[in-house]
C-alpha positions as a printed NumPy array, in Angstrom:
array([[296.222,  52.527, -13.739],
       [292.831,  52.264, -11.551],
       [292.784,  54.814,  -8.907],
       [292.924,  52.805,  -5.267],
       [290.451,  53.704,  -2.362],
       [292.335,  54.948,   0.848],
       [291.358,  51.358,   2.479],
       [293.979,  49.832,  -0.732],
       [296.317,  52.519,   0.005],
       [296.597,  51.834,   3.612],
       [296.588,  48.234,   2.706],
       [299.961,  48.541,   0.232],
       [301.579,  50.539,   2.436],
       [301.099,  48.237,   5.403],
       [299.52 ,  50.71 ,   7.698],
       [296.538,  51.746,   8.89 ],
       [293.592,  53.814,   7.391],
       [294.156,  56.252,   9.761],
       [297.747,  56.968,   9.012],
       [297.111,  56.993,   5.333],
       [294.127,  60.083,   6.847],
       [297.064,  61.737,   8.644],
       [299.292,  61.932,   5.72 ],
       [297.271,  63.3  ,   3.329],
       [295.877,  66.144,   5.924],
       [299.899,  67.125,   6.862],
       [300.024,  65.4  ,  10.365],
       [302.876,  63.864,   9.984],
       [305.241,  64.815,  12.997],
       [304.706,  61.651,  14.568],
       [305.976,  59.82 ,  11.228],
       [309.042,  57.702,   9.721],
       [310.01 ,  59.282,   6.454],
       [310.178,  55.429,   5.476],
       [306.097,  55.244,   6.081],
       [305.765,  58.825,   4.356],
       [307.959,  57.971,   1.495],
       [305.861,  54.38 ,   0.946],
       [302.299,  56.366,   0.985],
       [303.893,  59.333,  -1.169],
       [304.803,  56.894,  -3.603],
       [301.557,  54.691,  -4.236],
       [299.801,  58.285,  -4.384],
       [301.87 ,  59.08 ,  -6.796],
       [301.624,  55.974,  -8.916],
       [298.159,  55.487,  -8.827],
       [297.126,  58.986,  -8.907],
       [294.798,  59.445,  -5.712],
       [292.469,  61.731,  -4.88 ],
       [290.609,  62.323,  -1.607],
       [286.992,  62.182,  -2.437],
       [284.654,  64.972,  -3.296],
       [282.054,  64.672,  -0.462],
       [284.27 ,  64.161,   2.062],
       [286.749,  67.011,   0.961],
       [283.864,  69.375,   1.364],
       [282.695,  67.827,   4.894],
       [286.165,  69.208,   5.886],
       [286.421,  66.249,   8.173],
       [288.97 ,  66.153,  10.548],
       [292.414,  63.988,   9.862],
       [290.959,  60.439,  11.08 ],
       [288.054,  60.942,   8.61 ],
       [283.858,  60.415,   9.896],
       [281.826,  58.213,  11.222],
       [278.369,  58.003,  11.197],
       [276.152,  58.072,  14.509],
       [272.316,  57.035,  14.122],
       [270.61 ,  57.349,  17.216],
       [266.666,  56.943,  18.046],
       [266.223,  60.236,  19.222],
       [269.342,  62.657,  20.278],
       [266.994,  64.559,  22.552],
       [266.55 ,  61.933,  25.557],
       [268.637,  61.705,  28.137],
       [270.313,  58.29 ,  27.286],
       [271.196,  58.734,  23.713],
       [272.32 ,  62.343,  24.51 ],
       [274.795,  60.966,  26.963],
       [275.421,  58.107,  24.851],
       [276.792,  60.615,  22.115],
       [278.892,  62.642,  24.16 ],
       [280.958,  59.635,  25.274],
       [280.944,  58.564,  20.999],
       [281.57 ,  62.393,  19.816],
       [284.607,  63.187,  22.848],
       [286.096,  59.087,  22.079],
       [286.099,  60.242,  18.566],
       [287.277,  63.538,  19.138],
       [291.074,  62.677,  20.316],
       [291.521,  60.149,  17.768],
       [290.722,  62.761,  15.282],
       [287.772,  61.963,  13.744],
       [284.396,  63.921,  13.1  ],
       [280.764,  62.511,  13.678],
       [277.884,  62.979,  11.93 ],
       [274.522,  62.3  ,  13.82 ],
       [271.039,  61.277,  12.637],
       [267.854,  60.712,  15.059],
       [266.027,  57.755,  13.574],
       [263.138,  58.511,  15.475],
       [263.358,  54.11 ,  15.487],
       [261.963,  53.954,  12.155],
       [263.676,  51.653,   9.729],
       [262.649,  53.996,   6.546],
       [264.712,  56.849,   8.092],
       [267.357,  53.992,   9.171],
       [268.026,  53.312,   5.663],
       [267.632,  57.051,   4.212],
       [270.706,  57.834,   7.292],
       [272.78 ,  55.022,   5.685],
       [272.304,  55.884,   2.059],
       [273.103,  59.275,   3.145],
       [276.159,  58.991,   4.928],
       [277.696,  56.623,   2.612],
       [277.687,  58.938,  -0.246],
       [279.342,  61.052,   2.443],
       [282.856,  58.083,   2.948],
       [282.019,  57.798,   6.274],
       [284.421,  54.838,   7.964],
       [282.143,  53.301,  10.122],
       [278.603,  53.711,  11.775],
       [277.188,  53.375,  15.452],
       [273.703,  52.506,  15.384],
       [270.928,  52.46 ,  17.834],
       [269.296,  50.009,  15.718],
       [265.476,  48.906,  15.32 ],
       [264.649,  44.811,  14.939],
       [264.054,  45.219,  11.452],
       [267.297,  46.993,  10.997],
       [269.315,  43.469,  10.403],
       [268.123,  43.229,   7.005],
       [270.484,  46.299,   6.135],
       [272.713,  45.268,   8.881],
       [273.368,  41.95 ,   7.184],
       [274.02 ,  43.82 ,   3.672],
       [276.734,  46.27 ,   5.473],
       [278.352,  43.602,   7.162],
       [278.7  ,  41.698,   3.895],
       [280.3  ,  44.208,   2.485],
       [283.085,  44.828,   5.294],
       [281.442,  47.948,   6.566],
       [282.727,  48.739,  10.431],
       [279.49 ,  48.062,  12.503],
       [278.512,  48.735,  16.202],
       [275.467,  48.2  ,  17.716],
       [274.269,  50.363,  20.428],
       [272.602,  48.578,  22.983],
       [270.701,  46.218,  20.888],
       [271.703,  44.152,  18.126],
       [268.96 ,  43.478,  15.699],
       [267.961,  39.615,  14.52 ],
       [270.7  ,  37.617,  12.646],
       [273.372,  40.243,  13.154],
       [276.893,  39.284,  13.865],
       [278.   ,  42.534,  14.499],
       [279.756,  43.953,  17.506],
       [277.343,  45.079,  20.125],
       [278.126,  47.639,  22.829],
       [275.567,  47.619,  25.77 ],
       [274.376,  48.246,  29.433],
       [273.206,  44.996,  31.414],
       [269.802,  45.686,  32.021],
       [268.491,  41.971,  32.242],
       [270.728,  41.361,  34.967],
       [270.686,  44.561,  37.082],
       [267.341,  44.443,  36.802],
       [266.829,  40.434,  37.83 ],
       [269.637,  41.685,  40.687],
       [267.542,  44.15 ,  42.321],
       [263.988,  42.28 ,  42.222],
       [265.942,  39.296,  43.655],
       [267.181,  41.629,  46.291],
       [263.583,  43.301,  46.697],
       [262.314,  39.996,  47.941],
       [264.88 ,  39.333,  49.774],
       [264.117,  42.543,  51.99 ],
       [260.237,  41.381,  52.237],
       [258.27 ,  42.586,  49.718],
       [255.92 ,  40.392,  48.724],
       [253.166,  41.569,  45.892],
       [255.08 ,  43.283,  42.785],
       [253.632,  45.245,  40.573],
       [255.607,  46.207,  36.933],
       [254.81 ,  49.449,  35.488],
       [255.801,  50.361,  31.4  ],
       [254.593,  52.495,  29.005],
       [255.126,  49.725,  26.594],
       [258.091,  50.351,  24.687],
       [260.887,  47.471,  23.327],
       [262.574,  49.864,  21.055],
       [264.404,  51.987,  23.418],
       [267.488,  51.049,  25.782],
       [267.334,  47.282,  26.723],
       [263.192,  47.305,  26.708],
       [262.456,  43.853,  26.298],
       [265.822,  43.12 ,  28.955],
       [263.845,  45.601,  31.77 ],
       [261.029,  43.759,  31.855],
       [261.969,  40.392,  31.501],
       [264.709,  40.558,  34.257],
       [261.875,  41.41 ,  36.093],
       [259.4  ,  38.477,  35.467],
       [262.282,  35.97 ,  35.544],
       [263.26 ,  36.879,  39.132],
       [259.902,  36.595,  40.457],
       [259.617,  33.5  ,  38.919],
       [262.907,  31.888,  40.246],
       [261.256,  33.098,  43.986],
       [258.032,  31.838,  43.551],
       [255.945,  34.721,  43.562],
       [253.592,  36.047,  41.488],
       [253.155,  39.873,  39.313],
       [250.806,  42.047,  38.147],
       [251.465,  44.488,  35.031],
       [250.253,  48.082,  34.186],
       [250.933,  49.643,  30.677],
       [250.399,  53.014,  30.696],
       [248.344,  54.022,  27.95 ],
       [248.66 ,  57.278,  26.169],
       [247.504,  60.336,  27.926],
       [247.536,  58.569,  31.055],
       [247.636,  60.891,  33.821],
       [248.702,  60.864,  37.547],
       [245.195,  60.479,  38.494],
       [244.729,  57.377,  36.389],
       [247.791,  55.604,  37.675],
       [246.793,  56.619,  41.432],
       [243.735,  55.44 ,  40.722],
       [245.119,  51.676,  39.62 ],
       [247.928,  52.086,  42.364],
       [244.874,  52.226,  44.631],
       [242.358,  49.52 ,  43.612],
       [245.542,  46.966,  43.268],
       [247.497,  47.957,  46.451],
       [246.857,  45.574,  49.688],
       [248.115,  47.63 ,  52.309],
       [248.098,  44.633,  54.845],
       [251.3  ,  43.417,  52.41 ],
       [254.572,  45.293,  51.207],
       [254.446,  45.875,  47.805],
       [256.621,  46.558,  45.377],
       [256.352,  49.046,  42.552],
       [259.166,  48.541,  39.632],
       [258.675,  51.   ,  36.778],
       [260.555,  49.633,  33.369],
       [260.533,  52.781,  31.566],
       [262.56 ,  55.654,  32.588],
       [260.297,  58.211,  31.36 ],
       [257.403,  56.682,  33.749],
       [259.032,  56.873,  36.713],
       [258.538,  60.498,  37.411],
       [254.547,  60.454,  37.015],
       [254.219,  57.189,  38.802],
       [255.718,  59.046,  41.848],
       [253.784,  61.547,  41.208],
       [250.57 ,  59.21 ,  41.403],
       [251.967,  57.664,  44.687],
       [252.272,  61.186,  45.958],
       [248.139,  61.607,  45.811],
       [247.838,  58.733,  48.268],
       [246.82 ,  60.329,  51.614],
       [249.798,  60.304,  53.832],
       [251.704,  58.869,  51.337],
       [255.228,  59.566,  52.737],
       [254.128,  57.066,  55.625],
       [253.775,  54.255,  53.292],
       [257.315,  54.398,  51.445],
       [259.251,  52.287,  51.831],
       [256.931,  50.114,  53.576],
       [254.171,  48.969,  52.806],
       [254.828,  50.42 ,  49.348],
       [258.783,  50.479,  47.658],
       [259.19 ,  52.077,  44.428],
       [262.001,  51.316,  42.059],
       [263.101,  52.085,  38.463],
       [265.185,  53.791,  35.771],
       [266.902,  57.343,  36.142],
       [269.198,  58.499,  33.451],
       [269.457,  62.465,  34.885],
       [269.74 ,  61.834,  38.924],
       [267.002,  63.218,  39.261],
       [265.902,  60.688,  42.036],
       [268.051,  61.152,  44.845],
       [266.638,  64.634,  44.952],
       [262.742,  63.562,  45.956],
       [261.363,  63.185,  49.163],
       [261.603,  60.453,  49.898],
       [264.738,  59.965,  47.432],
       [264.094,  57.372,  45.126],
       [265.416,  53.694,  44.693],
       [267.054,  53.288,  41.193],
       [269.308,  51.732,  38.226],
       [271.497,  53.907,  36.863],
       [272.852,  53.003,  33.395],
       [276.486,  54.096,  32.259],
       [275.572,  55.723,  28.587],
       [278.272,  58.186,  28.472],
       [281.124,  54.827,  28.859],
       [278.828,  52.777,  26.852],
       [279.149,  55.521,  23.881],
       [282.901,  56.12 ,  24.524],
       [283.543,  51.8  ,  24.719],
       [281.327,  51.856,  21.217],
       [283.1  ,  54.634,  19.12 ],
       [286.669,  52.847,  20.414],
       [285.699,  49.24 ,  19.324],
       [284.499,  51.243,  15.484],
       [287.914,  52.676,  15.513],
       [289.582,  49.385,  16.037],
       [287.605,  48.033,  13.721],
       [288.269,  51.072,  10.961],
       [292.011,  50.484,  11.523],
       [291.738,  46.339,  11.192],
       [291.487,  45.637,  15.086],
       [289.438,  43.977,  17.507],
       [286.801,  41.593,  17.341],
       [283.194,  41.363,  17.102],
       [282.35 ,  40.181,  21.071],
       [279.637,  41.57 ,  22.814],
       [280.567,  44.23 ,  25.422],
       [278.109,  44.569,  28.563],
       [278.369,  47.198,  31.398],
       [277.207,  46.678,  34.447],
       [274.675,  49.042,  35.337],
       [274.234,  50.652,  39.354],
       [271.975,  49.987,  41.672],
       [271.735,  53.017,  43.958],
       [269.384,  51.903,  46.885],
       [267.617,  54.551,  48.727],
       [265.065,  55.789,  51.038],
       [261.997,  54.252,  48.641],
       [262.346,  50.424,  49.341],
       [263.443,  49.162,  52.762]])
């Protein structure tokens, strides 16, 4: 007789994949001998065995799941996994973590990988291109959930902070306390966290008010100097203006650049406001203490690993889940 897959088992015994996990690793305290006599017995008939790869990952009694992040050193995805790897953690299941570095080569090398390895479901902090392989998982009933953003064409389940509208919220709010030029600073990026959602909550808000922008990319190698220098040559004094930086990693050097203005405590919050990203909290400890948006990635990778374990054990749907970020005004705008 064929050999069944744990996903079969679990399905003749009417129960989930995770109890089928628990059985076979000896937690079964919290079991019926009726459910432990129905699993023994398909075992039995069908001759299961656990497979090789994942036997020798030792994985815990819930089985793995695989975690591919862009890059496990920044602040966001590091707090992003600790929410995933603790969420995962009581429900007994071990994680296995790749850094993508957002290239889709290393994307699919991660996947190939941790397939060979059984793993019951991935969270992925994907690129754009990803969806191609995206598309081929989800057509073959492989648990899915997007991090943050989902790439083109997926229909997959999508955990993620609300950038756009935190974003839109605080510009709108920004003109509301009299500023009136803005000026968006980015290094660029639309891979990481909610890029393209930072800056276009941004541009949309202005343009519901009326106003107009200016935009700065930071090139490479910029330094504090050159942005000071910009800061400088576009700043009317004789207006409030508003500085929103899009990136979180720019924020600290552009307040560094607005610190080489002479005086330059004088100026903030008016004429000159500053506002942007801060995933450490490191901003409420400047002087002044910086306006910013806080966004929740320790929930946002707790809510993600519990929607892939509903999904492992035939729950849930495939909605979109947004969190509303925080706005934590302080003494940088008025």
């Amino acid at each position: 007789m064929k050999k069944l897959t744990i996903n079969e088992i679990a399905e003749k015994a009417g129960v989930s994949k995770t109890t089928v996990s628990f059985y076979l690793n000896g937690k079964t305290n919290k079991m019926s001998e009726e459910t432990m006599e129905r699993i023994r017995k398909i075992i039995e008939e069908t001759g299961y065995e656990p497979n090789a790869a994942a036997r020798a990952m030792k994985s815990r009694p819930g089985g793995t799941i695989g975690v591919i992040l862009g890059d496990v050193s920044q602040p966001l995805a590091a707090k992003a996994l600790k929410g995933i790897e603790e969420e995962a953690c009581q429900a007994g299941y071990q994680v296995i973590v790749g850094s993508s570095g957002m290239l889709f080569a290393r994307e699919q090398e991660y996947i190939e990988n941790m397939s060979r390895l059984g793993v019951s479901g991935y969270i992925i902090q994907a690129t754009y291109r990803f969806g191609i392989l995206g598309m081929e998982l989800e057509k073959k009933n492989k648990n899915l959930v997007y991090l943050d953003v989902s790439p083109y064409d997926s229909r997959g389940k999508c955990v993620k902070s609300g950038n756009y509208s935190s974003v839109y919220e605080a510009i709108t709010q920004c003109v509301q306390k009299g500023y009136q030029q803005f000026i968006m600073i980015s290094d660029g990026s639309q891979d990481d966290y909610g890029g393209v959602g930072n800056a276009q909550g941004f541009k949309d808000a202005l343009r519901t008010a009326g106003l107009s922008f200016k935009t700065y990319y930071i090139n490479q190698g910029a330094t504090e100097e050159d942005i000071s220098d910009y800061l400088k040559r576009q700043i009317d004094l004789s207006q409030k203006t508003l500085i929103y930086v899009s990136d979180a990693s720019a924020l600290a050097i552009v307040y560094l650049a607005l610190k080489r203005f002479p005086d330059y405590q004088s100026l903030i919050p008016s004429p000159i406001g500053l506002i942007g990203f801060d995933l450490t909290g490191w901003t409420k400890t400047t002087t002044p203490a910086i306006s910013s948006i806080v966004i929740p990635a320790y929930q946002e990778g707790r809510i993600a690993a519990q929607k892939l374990l509903e999904m492992i054990d035939g729950k849930g749907d495939s909605k979109e889940v947004v969190l509303k970020n925080m706005i934590r005004w302080r003494e940088s705008t008025l």
